[in-house]
Amino acid sequence: MAHNPAQRLAPTRVQTRIGLDYVQIARELIAEALRHVRAGRTAEAAACLTSHGEIALQDDFACNLLGLIHASNGEHLKALDGFERALRIRPGRLDVIANRAITLQHLGRLEAAIACYDEVLKARPDDPQMLFQRGTASHLLGRSEAALADYDQALNLKPAHPEARAGRAILLHQLGRREEALACYDKAILLDPADPSSHYNRGNTLRELSRPDEALAAYREALRLRPAYAEALCGCAMVLNEKALYAEALACCAQALRHAPTHFPALFNQANILYAAGRIEEACATYEAVIRLKPGDADALCNRAAALLEACRLEEALISCDQALGIKPDFPEALSNRGNILQKLQRFEEALSAYEAALALRPAYLDVLCSRGVALKQVGRYEEALASFDAALVLEPQHAHTQNNRGALLLLLGDFERGWEAYESRWLKENLPVNALPRVWPEWSGGPIAGKRILILDEQGLGDVIQFSRYLSLLAEAGAEVSFLCRKSMHRLLSNLPGKPRLIEATEPGESFDYEAALVSLPRAFKTRGDTVPAAIPYLRAEETLAAKWAERIGRQGFRVGISWQGSPNPKADMARAVPLRAFAPLKDIPGVRLISLQKNGGVDQLGDAGLTFEVERLSDDFDAGPDAFVDTAAVMANLDLVITCDTSIAHLAGALGKPVWVALKSVPDWRFLLDREDTPWYPNMRLFRQSRRGQWDEVFARMSQALDELTRPGTNLGATSIRIPGAIGELIDKITILEIKSAHIGEAVKLKNVHHELDLLRSLCADGAFSGPRLEALARELKLVNQALWNIEDAIRICEQRGEFGDEFIALARSVYKTNDRRAALKRDINLLFNSAIVEEKSYCGG
């Protein structure tokens, strides 16, 4: 085939034409892409640049433009590819190197980014933006000095650089230079007042400077500029939480979560605020959601453990704490929580190990020093416990929990002088009793009180009210006009206190007082010491009509022992004080002993335990079922020979009534029972049986059983011989009423047994003689009142004698004796005449 020159030239012309089209098409595509970029159509711009086989990307400008488009969309890997293609086409292009550096920084490749910034700054050393960017990369790498130097140099070159100013402020904040940081934020905001981040960060600094109101204002300004700013909403929530404005704080968290449902800080803060607000079950549930969102977060696991501890879900709490420590072994807060959980589980030695580990990481850990002191007390290392409390108080002398625990330990050790002072810390904010009232009147802490009006404030538990109500009578005796502001349920029981203090639920409008004092502050005011405890027992009395009612129900047969084995059902209470009902079993083996339940509410379910091998008599459903606390319990106790109880309000009631009472105590008891003794100065009628090993009740009740067997053994105290003496019927009834009064006042078990024995014999004699009827009942009631009055007069006379006071009061009391005895003789004579008694008593006296 012949060669045609024209055919040979044609491809050259076509290739030349196509080459010219490539250049033109690339230019047209770049121009079109720029028009899209200016209109905000970045997707269309990127499509232009990558069309026609990416012919536009043979140009470094187009590659850089595509990189910028991807960067603006957050597609940093694609952006990096664009910048690197541009640099392959034209190496050393500084603006592209700068863009590459910023993209590398976004991707977390900070060393490579800094190398790029160095390259740019080598050529342009006075570029403030590059200095700022390199400072940011160094900041992220934790190179504080290098970052601060770059920020400062950038600001020297361009003082009106808000980003550099804000970055410098953040770094200063992180370095703890908060006042400098705040000044820096203020300048940044002057340069760019519309930047919400600066306002937010300024709020963080103000909050850490303990300027909460200003912090809140800063967060709210950030939210004004960016309403969906979740971080700023969290900042508001944290400040509001610190101000105890829990509802508002939770609303902020909820708003943040509406904008960002998986925002971890908002959910975490929500859980923390629920915990602070005391909404513990909700807090536990929210922590579960937090951990589902971020399973490996040690802080969330640690805080969940604290919430579960508060909810008394102790085993779950321990697991959560151990999970936190598995992720972050050197975590002092988690070790502290672990120690607290183990304490609640009564595993004190393990708790101490956790506290020691926490203190090894943070020697000045205030809360752990306090908690360690409590654990050391529980294992009987009292001097070490005091040393731990003292170390905590060196760090913060007014730390309420430490002072309170230290005061209780000093009282337990019998150091009443220092103990009462330290125990006043229960009135500091962190320890304030839940039923505490605001202080209005000057506090009475001792000194003359005669003729003054004093308001006493109820506090703490019912046992405390019973134990310390004796001081109300001392105030009245000292001449004060006493008003006791206490819960209504206790008014009836306390209504017969000597001195008849006024019992109120609220003060009258406009009513004023000279002084006020908390009930449990009165021992301090009276300077009570171990040998000066006021123990005029009894100072409470059962109501006679109720006592008679329960006497009929309970009966006189057997040796009647009232038992109580558990105090408050609140799971936060010290459950180590409680005794399992089964531990009482050895007492039932003693012939003639009847066990009668005094238990109410918590613990009653143990009576239905299928494994219970002995009988416990139950009182009827109406037992203390009304609004008045303990009135039936007191009446039942009046008909018992003995009360045996754990450390609960029942023990204090029996003590105050003067009934014989035995108390089973854990190895390290509450402070009021002191250490290493079988008695207590608070109640002469009380005998203490202490654990010799922590948590072991069997040996306690074995000792009780032996003591009870000795007490009830026939013939040990009561003589088998009796004689028949003729007497008047009036004398018989008189003797019965006196014995009834004695049975309500005598606390010593052996004496009380003798009284009951004699009373049973005389009542039988009365029944045998058929001495009964409405008229006799009325005369007997009146005679008992007269004998009670004589009893009270004799008590008052003895008090005067003890004081050496023989003035008008003593004379009046002495004169009232013979006047009251005249009335007594007249009543006895009426009874004799009613039954035509063979023996009629006669009286003769001077002038009679």
Short mmCIF file of N, CA and C in Angstrom, two decimals, residues 309 335-341 343 348 351-352 354-356 358-359 365-378 385 388-389 392 399 401-402 405:
data_model
loop_
_atom_site.label_atom_id
_atom_site.label_comp_id
_atom_site.label_asym_id
_atom_site.label_seq_id
_atom_site.Cartn_x
_atom_site.Cartn_y
_atom_site.Cartn_z
N LEU A 309 -23.39 2.78 96.24
CA LEU A 309 -23.13 2.76 97.69
C LEU A 309 -24.24 3.52 98.42
N LEU A 335 -10.28 4.46 94.78
CA LEU A 335 -9.79 3.76 95.98
C LEU A 335 -10.53 4.25 97.22
N SER A 336 -10.81 5.54 97.27
CA SER A 336 -11.59 6.09 98.39
C SER A 336 -12.98 5.46 98.42
N ASN A 337 -13.64 5.44 97.26
CA ASN A 337 -14.97 4.82 97.19
C ASN A 337 -14.92 3.35 97.59
N ARG A 338 -13.87 2.67 97.15
CA ARG A 338 -13.75 1.24 97.49
C ARG A 338 -13.64 1.05 99.00
N GLY A 339 -12.86 1.92 99.63
CA GLY A 339 -12.75 1.84 101.09
C GLY A 339 -14.09 2.08 101.76
N ASN A 340 -14.86 3.06 101.27
CA ASN A 340 -16.16 3.36 101.87
C ASN A 340 -17.14 2.20 101.71
N ILE A 341 -17.10 1.57 100.53
CA ILE A 341 -17.98 0.42 100.30
C ILE A 341 -17.61 -0.74 101.23
N GLN A 343 -16.14 -0.55 104.08
CA GLN A 343 -16.56 -0.21 105.46
C GLN A 343 -18.02 -0.58 105.66
N PHE A 348 -13.46 -4.01 107.42
CA PHE A 348 -12.69 -2.82 107.78
C PHE A 348 -11.21 -2.93 107.44
N ALA A 351 -10.86 -2.22 103.88
CA ALA A 351 -11.12 -0.78 103.68
C ALA A 351 -9.86 0.02 103.99
N LEU A 352 -9.19 -0.33 105.07
CA LEU A 352 -7.97 0.38 105.44
C LEU A 352 -6.90 0.24 104.36
N ALA A 354 -7.44 -0.04 101.16
CA ALA A 354 -7.84 0.85 100.07
C ALA A 354 -7.50 2.30 100.41
N TYR A 355 -7.76 2.70 101.66
CA TYR A 355 -7.45 4.08 102.06
C TYR A 355 -5.95 4.34 102.01
N GLU A 356 -5.16 3.38 102.47
CA GLU A 356 -3.71 3.57 102.44
C GLU A 356 -3.21 3.72 101.00
N ALA A 358 -4.92 4.94 98.49
CA ALA A 358 -5.34 6.27 98.04
C ALA A 358 -4.40 7.34 98.59
N LEU A 359 -4.02 7.21 99.85
CA LEU A 359 -3.14 8.20 100.48
C LEU A 359 -1.72 8.13 99.93
N TYR A 365 -5.19 13.80 101.09
CA TYR A 365 -6.57 13.51 100.65
C TYR A 365 -7.46 13.60 101.89
N LEU A 366 -8.13 14.73 102.04
CA LEU A 366 -8.88 15.05 103.26
C LEU A 366 -9.95 14.01 103.58
N ASP A 367 -10.82 13.70 102.63
CA ASP A 367 -11.92 12.78 102.89
C ASP A 367 -11.41 11.39 103.26
N VAL A 368 -10.32 10.98 102.65
CA VAL A 368 -9.78 9.65 102.96
C VAL A 368 -9.17 9.62 104.35
N LEU A 369 -8.52 10.68 104.77
CA LEU A 369 -8.00 10.74 106.13
C LEU A 369 -9.14 10.61 107.15
N CYS A 370 -10.26 11.26 106.86
CA CYS A 370 -11.43 11.16 107.75
C CYS A 370 -11.98 9.73 107.75
N SER A 371 -12.18 9.17 106.55
CA SER A 371 -12.74 7.81 106.44
C SER A 371 -11.81 6.78 107.06
N ARG A 372 -10.51 6.97 106.88
CA ARG A 372 -9.56 6.04 107.50
C ARG A 372 -9.69 6.10 109.02
N GLY A 373 -9.89 7.30 109.58
CA GLY A 373 -10.08 7.41 111.02
C GLY A 373 -11.28 6.61 111.50
N VAL A 374 -12.36 6.65 110.73
CA VAL A 374 -13.56 5.87 111.10
C VAL A 374 -13.25 4.38 111.08
N ALA A 375 -12.56 3.92 110.03
CA ALA A 375 -12.22 2.49 109.93
C ALA A 375 -11.28 2.06 111.06
N LEU A 376 -10.31 2.90 111.38
CA LEU A 376 -9.40 2.57 112.49
C LEU A 376 -10.17 2.47 113.81
N LYS A 377 -11.14 3.33 114.00
CA LYS A 377 -11.97 3.23 115.21
C LYS A 377 -12.70 1.90 115.25
N GLN A 378 -13.23 1.47 114.10
CA GLN A 378 -14.02 0.24 114.06
C GLN A 378 -13.19 -1.01 114.35
N ALA A 385 -6.79 6.31 115.09
CA ALA A 385 -7.97 6.97 114.52
C ALA A 385 -7.94 8.46 114.83
N SER A 388 -5.47 10.18 112.66
CA SER A 388 -5.94 10.36 111.28
C SER A 388 -6.90 11.53 111.19
N PHE A 389 -7.82 11.64 112.18
CA PHE A 389 -8.72 12.79 112.22
C PHE A 389 -7.93 14.09 112.36
N ALA A 392 -6.39 15.19 109.15
CA ALA A 392 -7.39 15.79 108.26
C ALA A 392 -7.67 17.23 108.67
N HIS A 399 -13.46 21.08 108.83
CA HIS A 399 -14.09 19.98 108.07
C HIS A 399 -15.10 19.27 108.96
N HIS A 401 -17.33 16.70 108.73
CA HIS A 401 -17.41 15.25 108.96
C HIS A 401 -16.28 14.77 109.88
N THR A 402 -15.10 15.34 109.70
CA THR A 402 -13.97 14.93 110.54
C THR A 402 -14.21 15.36 111.98
N ASN A 405 -16.88 13.07 113.57
CA ASN A 405 -16.38 11.72 113.88
C ASN A 405 -15.37 11.76 115.02
#
